[in-house]
């Protein structure tokens, strides 16, 4: 049987595909080069797919009978070719239709759904490799008195076992993440008793079975690994609350990469290994950035249960009898039109209210008044890394007016108006001063240092994700604009005319 | 390729990944996730091998289903990334002050 990487040209083609994927990520270092990067990604994928198709043309053996001879010939199995192309076509139609229709606010769910597909595909490929190891070049045929069977290389068994395990965890974990992000399942963490013991036990069992798989390639070992891994993916994500979903989505992103890498080891395919390493690192780094932005340790996120504790603490923390100032749209319009610089701090609430487009109009009006407008984005402002930037870009906000926390935080002190819309916890000064606060230590935007803070909020009652009161509401330089975010900004736009 | 050669590629690629991903601007982290999603579907290579192989009907059908799933991801992932990236625009005035990244 032909080995996958025997032909040096084939190996070279996969290597080029791998390099294209590196360039695809490299392009994302700046919006100006990003589209070219994405095209590199497409080229790399095309190279990998075409190379595989050309080197693995399905064949059937046909018996040709002449007058005086009969011979076996190998011929292209055109039915199989059509089936494969049809499978790609079906995927293309579903994929492109989904990508065109999806709302930008629903991007986190879409990414979670896509992760689950990668995970399931990895499981299916590993299962196919287990059922037909000779085709993957990872087994030697052995003749025994009972008959012939394919003996899978022990190293390949470890790779296959890990591949199917990571793939299955990615699949079931992503399905739960999707259901939570999409609102089909409550965001509140579901806590099973003794869940840490159960989870560690299942993980240990999976690892033990992968080790045992090297000495016994019986079907029960393989399928038990698969079943336990589906279960652990489910058990790991169910106790994690909605607020921690950005970390979870990034983590599953990482897992989908490691699953691809494990299958790359099995197939000796450099494109898959390089991609797996890239995607694995990418997800891991994004999880780290998200954890740091929320001042949470990765272990505590994985252990789960955050939302539940915070909700319980939030009920007692509400203290609404402190004095605060209420402003009108006209007041806001006047203050901002007189300002030299306005910094807009958007949060996910802005996206929920669909206020991003009218917010851009407001910014345009202010610029006509000669006001400098900037946007300040906290790393966890959306539902996934960089989500708020996409939502602003969709509303045609130029990306060079949008700044990250560390780049703009020092500017609030020289800013006339900070306009907070749909954000709350990420502006809470308690994170800097109050050691007892659940968000203590989280990096926050220093909005209170601006001359005036305009805080758009639906009502005074509600609190943010973390369930803590925000001191900014009651400061002398704060004016609360209590209304629906979109309605309020529309009124400000009218008042600016 | 022997195991050590493959492991070398993997380890070096992890380092490349580490540095390349840190250089991605935070503004593009959502497109980064979408595109990594698309490229991790390079697992389609394994699916194609399984569906083209003779010898196991079960393996072939598992492979074909995997081809469909991975294709959804590849086409969907690249298309949605393209859609997002096309939205990122600079300030309209020619002498953009920018200065950021």
XYZ file of C-alpha atoms in Angstrom:
598
model
C 0.000 0.000 0.000
C 1.305 3.412 -0.928
C 2.343 5.500 2.044
C 0.947 9.014 2.264
C 4.267 10.826 2.274
C 6.365 8.597 0.052
C 6.363 10.927 -2.921
C 8.576 13.968 -2.148
C 6.460 16.219 -4.411
C 3.380 15.341 -2.417
C 5.167 16.059 0.861
C 6.364 19.351 -0.628
C 2.833 20.320 -1.649
C 1.568 19.750 1.891
C 4.470 21.780 3.260
C 3.565 24.677 0.948
C -0.022 24.442 2.168
C 1.273 24.652 5.738
C 3.329 27.756 4.903
C 0.258 29.361 3.292
C -1.623 28.867 6.576
C 1.189 30.581 8.505
C 0.984 33.511 6.070
C -2.802 33.595 6.514
C -2.401 34.255 10.239
C 0.529 36.600 9.670
C -1.722 38.746 7.461
C -3.996 39.400 10.424
C -1.354 41.572 12.063
C -3.009 44.562 10.357
C -6.389 45.175 8.707
C -4.607 46.330 5.538
C -2.929 42.961 4.961
C -5.672 40.791 6.389
C -7.625 40.135 3.209
C -4.486 39.026 1.411
C -3.791 36.730 4.353
C -7.215 35.175 4.041
C -6.562 34.478 0.360
C -3.330 32.702 1.335
C -5.435 30.546 3.618
C -7.764 29.640 0.769
C -4.826 28.862 -1.531
C -3.252 26.646 1.121
C -6.491 24.753 1.594
C -6.935 24.342 -2.164
C -3.386 22.948 -2.455
C -3.980 20.477 0.380
C -7.336 19.286 -0.974
C -6.227 18.982 -4.613
C -3.028 17.158 -3.623
C -5.025 14.647 -1.613
C -7.601 14.179 -4.354
C -4.955 13.617 -7.016
C -2.878 11.187 -4.962
C -5.869 9.251 -3.663
C -8.027 8.693 -6.713
C -10.509 5.969 -5.818
C -9.946 2.872 -7.914
C -11.821 -0.329 -8.517
C -10.534 -3.543 -9.950
C -12.286 -4.585 -13.158
C -12.164 -7.898 -14.896
C -11.594 -7.531 -18.619
C -12.314 -10.647 -20.680
C -11.136 -10.969 -24.273
C -11.327 -13.934 -26.712
C -8.407 -15.720 -25.281
C -7.503 -13.875 -22.090
C -8.936 -12.518 -18.899
C -7.095 -9.868 -16.883
C -7.643 -7.663 -13.884
C -7.229 -3.931 -14.407
C -7.329 -1.091 -12.013
C -9.708 1.655 -13.116
C -10.937 4.933 -11.708
C -14.032 4.383 -9.608
C -16.117 7.180 -11.071
C -18.996 6.599 -8.656
C -16.692 7.176 -5.708
C -15.250 10.307 -7.364
C -18.748 11.721 -7.832
C -19.626 10.896 -4.233
C -16.584 12.751 -2.918
C -17.175 15.799 -5.106
C -20.842 15.799 -4.097
C -19.829 15.717 -0.425
C -17.570 18.738 -0.932
C -20.353 20.495 -2.880
C -22.947 19.916 -0.157
C -20.545 21.287 2.436
C -19.757 24.311 0.257
C -23.415 25.231 -0.216
C -24.251 24.898 3.493
C -21.087 26.704 4.558
C -21.345 29.656 2.184
C -25.082 30.143 2.778
C -24.529 30.194 6.535
C -21.583 32.564 6.271
C -23.597 35.032 4.156
C -26.697 35.029 6.346
C -25.250 35.062 9.843
C -25.667 38.270 11.849
C -22.436 39.698 13.241
C -23.899 39.614 16.764
C -24.280 35.830 16.351
C -20.616 35.292 15.461
C -19.711 33.564 18.770
C -22.418 30.923 18.246
C -21.309 30.408 14.654
C -17.699 29.894 15.686
C -18.778 27.431 18.409
C -20.864 25.548 15.843
C -17.930 25.432 13.428
C -15.685 24.106 16.204
C -18.120 21.293 16.863
C -17.949 20.316 13.178
C -14.138 20.163 13.234
C -14.330 18.005 16.351
C -16.860 15.634 14.850
C -14.910 15.428 11.581
C -11.795 14.504 13.584
C -13.725 11.750 15.368
C -15.051 10.394 12.081
C -11.617 10.446 10.436
C -10.069 8.670 13.412
C -12.859 6.090 13.338
C -12.389 5.598 9.590
C -8.649 5.175 10.145
C -9.384 2.607 12.839
C -11.745 0.654 10.571
C -9.447 0.819 7.547
C -5.897 1.337 8.863
C -4.196 -0.105 5.795
C -5.608 2.686 3.618
C -3.976 5.228 5.936
C -0.644 3.435 5.816
C -0.547 2.895 9.563
C -0.895 -0.873 9.737
C 0.780 -4.040 8.591
C -1.270 -7.010 7.429
C -0.674 -10.032 9.634
C -1.579 -13.605 8.828
C -2.690 -15.757 11.732
C -4.273 -19.180 11.822
C -7.630 -17.447 12.347
C -7.191 -15.290 9.253
C -5.630 -12.027 8.097
C -6.009 -8.795 9.997
C -4.359 -5.392 10.027
C -2.066 -4.769 12.975
C -1.985 -1.022 13.687
C 1.397 0.470 14.634
C 1.510 1.129 18.392
C 2.596 4.780 17.922
C -0.271 5.338 15.490
C -2.649 3.896 18.083
C -1.613 6.544 20.623
C -2.005 9.299 18.017
C -5.354 7.905 16.917
C -6.553 7.494 20.498
C -5.584 11.067 21.397
C -7.032 12.369 18.118
C -10.408 10.764 18.694
C -10.434 11.862 22.341
C -9.625 15.527 21.624
C -12.016 15.541 18.659
C -14.865 14.157 20.753
C -14.221 16.628 23.596
C -14.157 19.479 21.063
C -17.442 18.278 19.588
C -19.521 17.822 22.719
C -17.958 20.852 24.451
C -18.684 23.083 21.459
C -22.258 21.871 21.218
C -22.841 22.937 24.841
C -21.048 26.252 24.229
C -23.222 26.821 21.158
C -26.434 26.077 23.084
C -25.407 28.480 25.870
C -24.337 31.282 23.525
C -27.397 30.842 21.328
C -29.703 31.026 24.338
C -31.103 27.481 23.859
C -29.666 26.661 27.242
C -29.509 28.957 30.253
C -26.200 30.757 30.792
C -26.227 29.788 34.453
C -23.712 27.096 35.316
C -25.153 23.657 36.039
C -23.229 22.185 38.951
C -23.194 18.442 39.483
C -22.207 17.147 42.898
C -18.636 15.841 43.084
C -18.054 17.021 39.529
C -14.299 17.468 39.995
C -13.946 13.857 41.132
C -16.078 12.606 38.235
C -14.204 14.722 35.664
C -10.747 13.731 36.871
C -11.814 10.093 37.007
C -13.100 10.159 33.439
C -9.961 11.943 32.194
C -7.735 9.395 33.938
C -9.788 6.559 32.458
C -9.385 8.029 28.948
C -5.606 8.316 29.321
C -5.353 4.806 30.761
C -7.386 3.406 27.876
C -5.210 5.220 25.303
C -2.178 3.591 26.923
C -3.914 0.208 26.978
C -4.871 0.682 23.302
C -1.185 0.211 22.388
C -1.243 -3.389 23.586
C -4.810 -4.252 22.650
C -6.408 -2.809 19.519
C -9.828 -4.356 20.211
C -12.864 -2.337 19.127
C -14.183 -1.950 22.683
C -11.080 0.034 23.681
C -11.412 2.452 20.765
C -15.158 2.990 21.169
C -14.938 3.353 24.945
C -12.325 6.090 24.519
C -14.674 7.804 22.058
C -17.730 7.530 24.314
C -15.906 8.702 27.453
C -14.466 11.667 25.546
C -17.901 12.760 24.331
C -19.052 12.563 27.948
C -16.140 14.552 29.388
C -16.564 17.353 26.811
C -20.142 17.701 27.972
C -19.260 17.493 31.688
C -16.454 20.049 31.376
C -18.487 22.805 29.707
C -21.870 22.419 31.423
C -20.695 23.922 34.757
C -19.133 26.993 33.098
C -21.256 30.151 33.264
C -22.206 32.469 30.407
C -19.729 35.185 31.440
C -16.823 32.793 30.920
C -17.928 31.693 27.446
C -15.292 33.846 25.641
C -12.607 31.772 27.354
C -14.424 28.547 26.558
C -14.815 29.380 22.877
C -11.104 30.231 22.656
C -10.200 27.035 24.482
C -12.297 24.900 22.137
C -10.626 26.709 19.245
C -7.349 25.465 20.652
C -8.658 21.900 21.052
C -9.847 21.772 17.447
C -6.257 22.564 16.465
C -4.745 19.863 18.649
C -7.240 17.358 17.205
C -6.074 18.254 13.687
C -2.436 17.948 14.786
C -3.035 14.495 16.284
C -4.550 13.312 13.013
C -1.588 14.896 11.193
C 0.734 12.694 13.257
C -1.316 9.650 12.295
C -1.213 10.536 8.596
C 2.372 11.871 8.638
C 0.984 14.982 7.005
C 2.935 18.214 7.521
C 0.058 20.504 6.467
C -2.127 19.080 9.220
C 0.624 19.206 11.819
C 1.561 22.820 11.046
C -2.087 23.877 11.002
C -2.812 22.021 14.213
C 0.098 23.716 15.961
C -0.967 27.168 14.676
C -4.606 26.770 15.644
C -3.705 25.151 18.943
C -1.400 28.039 19.900
C -3.884 30.597 18.656
C -6.704 29.311 20.827
C -4.423 28.943 23.825
C -3.168 32.532 23.506
C -6.695 33.894 23.079
C -7.850 31.991 26.198
C -4.918 33.486 28.081
C -5.744 37.030 26.875
C -9.399 36.599 27.860
C -8.510 35.224 31.293
C -6.116 38.105 31.905
C -8.739 40.644 30.804
C -11.168 39.221 33.365
C -8.439 38.694 35.975
C -9.425 35.043 36.236
C -7.105 32.103 36.295
C -7.531 29.530 33.577
C -7.968 26.795 36.163
C -10.792 28.655 37.906
C -12.596 29.125 34.578
C -12.283 25.423 33.783
C -13.423 24.488 37.283
C -16.600 26.398 36.497
C -19.375 27.805 38.627
C -18.402 31.501 38.341
C -21.784 32.920 37.284
C -23.609 31.225 40.163
C -21.422 32.664 42.926
C -21.484 36.147 41.412
C -25.276 36.160 41.091
C -25.628 35.209 44.744
C -23.278 38.025 45.810
C -24.958 40.551 43.526
C -28.306 40.422 45.295
C -26.780 41.728 48.499
C -24.498 44.244 46.816
C -27.227 46.434 45.289
C -27.400 49.776 47.076
C -29.526 52.175 45.130
C -30.220 54.933 47.657
C -27.122 56.963 46.819
C -27.684 60.236 44.984
C -27.037 60.376 41.271
C -27.629 62.853 38.450
C -29.894 62.248 35.547
C -29.314 63.914 32.190
C -31.365 64.304 29.021
C -30.415 63.723 25.402
C -30.214 67.515 24.935
C -27.774 67.862 27.857
C -25.628 65.085 26.392
C -25.708 66.624 22.926
C -24.691 70.019 24.302
C -21.844 68.648 26.417
C -20.430 66.578 23.618
C -20.718 69.251 20.933
C -18.698 71.613 23.164
C -16.008 68.988 23.810
C -12.617 68.790 22.221
C -12.412 65.015 22.534
C -15.071 62.371 23.197
C -14.207 58.749 23.925
C -17.010 56.262 23.321
C -16.899 53.093 25.460
C -19.180 50.497 23.879
C -20.162 47.219 25.503
C -22.200 44.226 24.479
C -25.382 46.045 25.575
C -24.881 48.381 22.612
C -24.919 45.416 20.240
C -27.985 43.924 21.925
C -29.816 47.245 21.428
C -28.523 47.353 17.805
C -27.294 50.892 18.532
C -23.963 50.675 16.682
C -25.219 52.240 13.438
C -26.900 55.228 15.056
C -23.839 55.574 17.308
C -21.708 56.023 14.193
C -24.145 58.711 13.018
C -23.717 60.453 16.341
C -19.946 60.317 15.952
C -20.232 61.761 12.434
C -22.375 64.644 13.733
C -19.851 65.341 16.488
C -17.023 65.412 13.970
C -18.977 68.038 12.028
C -18.862 70.087 15.231
C -15.085 69.693 15.234
C -15.003 67.131 18.037
C -12.364 64.408 18.004
C -14.072 61.025 18.499
C -12.369 57.818 19.596
C -13.617 54.428 20.683
C -12.166 52.495 23.618
C -12.558 48.716 23.590
C -12.106 46.501 26.606
C -10.851 43.000 25.673
C -14.007 41.373 27.058
C -16.415 43.986 25.688
C -18.124 41.507 23.367
C -18.952 37.840 23.610
C -15.691 36.634 22.101
C -12.204 38.078 21.524
C -12.384 41.079 19.185
C -16.167 40.852 18.849
C -16.801 44.552 19.546
C -14.326 45.568 16.842
C -16.248 43.537 14.268
C -19.553 45.052 15.360
C -18.127 48.589 15.056
C -16.544 47.776 11.702
C -19.936 46.559 10.517
C -21.342 49.975 11.419
C -18.601 51.559 9.247
C -16.588 52.906 12.140
C -13.043 53.373 10.781
C -10.698 50.947 12.535
C -8.105 53.649 13.199
C -10.554 55.402 15.533
C -10.895 52.237 17.621
C -8.350 51.684 20.391
C -7.510 48.897 22.793
C -7.554 49.441 26.539
C -3.807 49.797 27.088
C -3.458 52.245 24.181
C -6.148 54.679 25.248
C -6.484 54.384 29.019
C -4.057 57.226 29.717
C -6.107 59.573 27.498
C -9.252 59.690 29.669
C -7.606 62.251 31.953
C -7.337 64.683 29.016
C -10.770 63.877 27.629
C -13.841 66.070 28.023
C -16.521 63.423 27.702
C -16.457 59.660 28.149
C -19.616 58.194 26.607
C -20.305 54.753 28.067
C -22.942 52.748 26.213
C -23.906 49.171 27.034
C -20.809 48.584 29.160
C -20.650 48.449 32.945
C -18.200 46.160 34.759
C -15.334 47.150 32.464
C -15.581 50.750 33.752
C -15.933 49.909 37.452
C -13.208 51.594 39.528
C -13.840 49.035 42.290
C -11.638 46.695 40.262
C -8.735 49.038 41.107
C -9.507 49.888 44.727
C -11.903 47.470 46.417
C -10.134 44.279 47.402
C -13.418 42.638 48.404
C -14.991 43.156 44.970
C -15.368 40.019 42.831
C -13.831 41.915 39.927
C -10.849 43.246 41.920
C -7.702 43.188 39.796
C -9.492 43.150 36.462
C -8.065 45.808 34.118
C -10.726 48.515 33.617
C -11.172 51.632 31.493
C -10.537 54.774 33.582
C -13.691 56.564 32.416
C -14.110 58.406 35.743
C -10.969 60.445 34.970
C -12.714 62.211 32.083
C -14.168 65.665 32.824
C -17.695 64.323 32.335
C -18.955 60.755 32.125
C -22.176 60.141 30.197
C -23.465 56.726 31.142
C -26.207 55.264 28.954
C -28.126 52.624 30.867
C -31.634 51.194 30.724
C -32.361 51.739 34.441
C -30.557 52.223 37.736
C -31.565 48.797 39.045
C -29.606 46.433 36.851
C -26.044 45.392 37.497
C -23.416 43.979 35.149
C -22.407 40.382 34.514
C -20.375 40.214 37.691
C -23.352 41.492 39.720
C -21.554 44.408 41.403
C -22.610 48.032 41.824
C -20.598 50.600 39.868
C -19.261 53.615 41.771
C -19.092 55.649 38.556
C -22.905 56.065 38.614
C -22.779 58.215 41.742
C -19.831 60.452 40.999
C -20.194 64.233 40.667
C -18.891 64.229 37.114
C -21.285 61.501 35.960
C -24.598 62.065 34.225
C -26.846 59.049 33.848
C -28.759 58.803 30.558
C -31.490 56.345 31.434
C -33.169 54.936 28.328
C -32.878 52.238 25.722
C -29.416 52.681 24.185
C -30.643 53.024 20.618
C -33.481 55.436 21.524
C -31.118 57.615 23.574
C -28.505 57.878 20.824
C -31.210 58.681 18.262
C -32.432 61.510 20.495
C -28.876 62.816 20.872
C -28.431 62.757 17.102
C -31.643 64.819 16.721
C -30.496 67.263 19.386
C -27.158 67.725 17.606
C -28.835 69.034 14.428
C 8.934 10.445 7.739
C 9.904 9.033 11.071
C 8.297 10.083 14.306
C 11.124 12.426 15.355
C 10.984 14.324 12.055
C 7.249 14.829 12.470
C 7.657 15.833 16.081
C 10.285 18.404 15.020
C 7.860 19.975 12.540
C 5.204 20.061 15.240
C 7.377 21.661 17.910
C 8.771 24.286 15.541
C 5.276 25.033 14.227
C 4.090 25.608 17.812
C 6.776 28.281 18.190
C 5.855 29.855 14.852
C 2.222 29.810 15.954
C 3.068 31.435 19.271
C 4.877 34.391 17.697
C 2.540 34.815 14.736
C -0.562 34.830 16.922
C 0.861 37.376 19.374
C 1.467 39.689 16.418
C -2.204 39.586 15.440
C -3.852 42.899 16.308
C -6.563 42.492 18.986
C -9.022 44.211 16.652
C -8.851 41.144 14.408
C -9.227 38.445 17.052
C -12.707 37.436 15.884
C -11.581 36.990 12.261
C -8.575 35.102 13.668
C -10.888 32.610 15.328
C -12.970 32.261 12.178
C -9.956 31.679 9.947
C -8.243 29.251 12.332
C -11.516 27.397 12.315
C -11.397 27.190 8.539
C -7.790 26.052 8.369
C -8.138 23.453 11.109
C -10.552 21.782 8.709
C -7.461 20.705 6.800
C -8.514 17.501 8.567
C -10.495 17.066 5.325
C -7.278 15.485 4.010
C -7.871 12.497 6.277
C -11.546 12.448 5.367
C -10.724 12.370 1.637
C -8.264 9.510 2.110
C -10.901 7.533 4.009
C -13.611 8.142 1.448
C -11.361 7.269 -1.492
C -10.069 4.054 0.048
C -11.398 0.663 -0.865
C -11.644 -2.097 1.676
C -14.006 -0.772 4.314
C -17.553 0.348 3.555
C -17.965 1.751 7.068
C -14.705 3.688 6.796
C -15.714 5.096 3.424
C -19.054 6.443 4.656
C -17.549 7.882 7.819
C -15.043 9.571 5.530
C -17.748 11.014 3.279
C -19.669 12.455 6.228
C -16.412 13.952 7.520
C -15.817 15.486 4.057
C -19.216 17.212 4.246
C -18.576 18.530 7.778
C -15.070 19.745 6.997
C -16.258 21.402 3.767
C -18.961 23.314 5.627
C -16.209 24.629 7.851
C -13.753 25.412 5.094
C -16.177 27.281 2.842
C -18.140 28.797 5.721
C -15.025 29.757 7.669
C -13.203 31.467 4.824
C -16.390 33.165 3.570
C -17.326 34.593 6.955
C -13.732 35.744 7.545
C -13.740 37.476 4.164
C -17.060 39.110 5.015
C -15.713 40.440 8.312
C -12.380 41.631 6.956
C -14.098 43.542 4.146
C -15.856 45.643 6.803
C -12.641 46.999 8.331
C -12.092 50.403 6.733
C -9.750 53.279 7.382
C -10.743 56.869 7.929
C -11.933 58.432 4.702
C -9.671 61.474 4.688
C -6.434 60.693 2.829
C -3.948 61.807 5.505
C -5.128 59.378 8.138
C -3.535 60.235 11.451
C -3.939 56.731 12.797
C -0.623 56.008 14.397
C -2.170 52.957 15.987
C -0.619 49.656 14.976
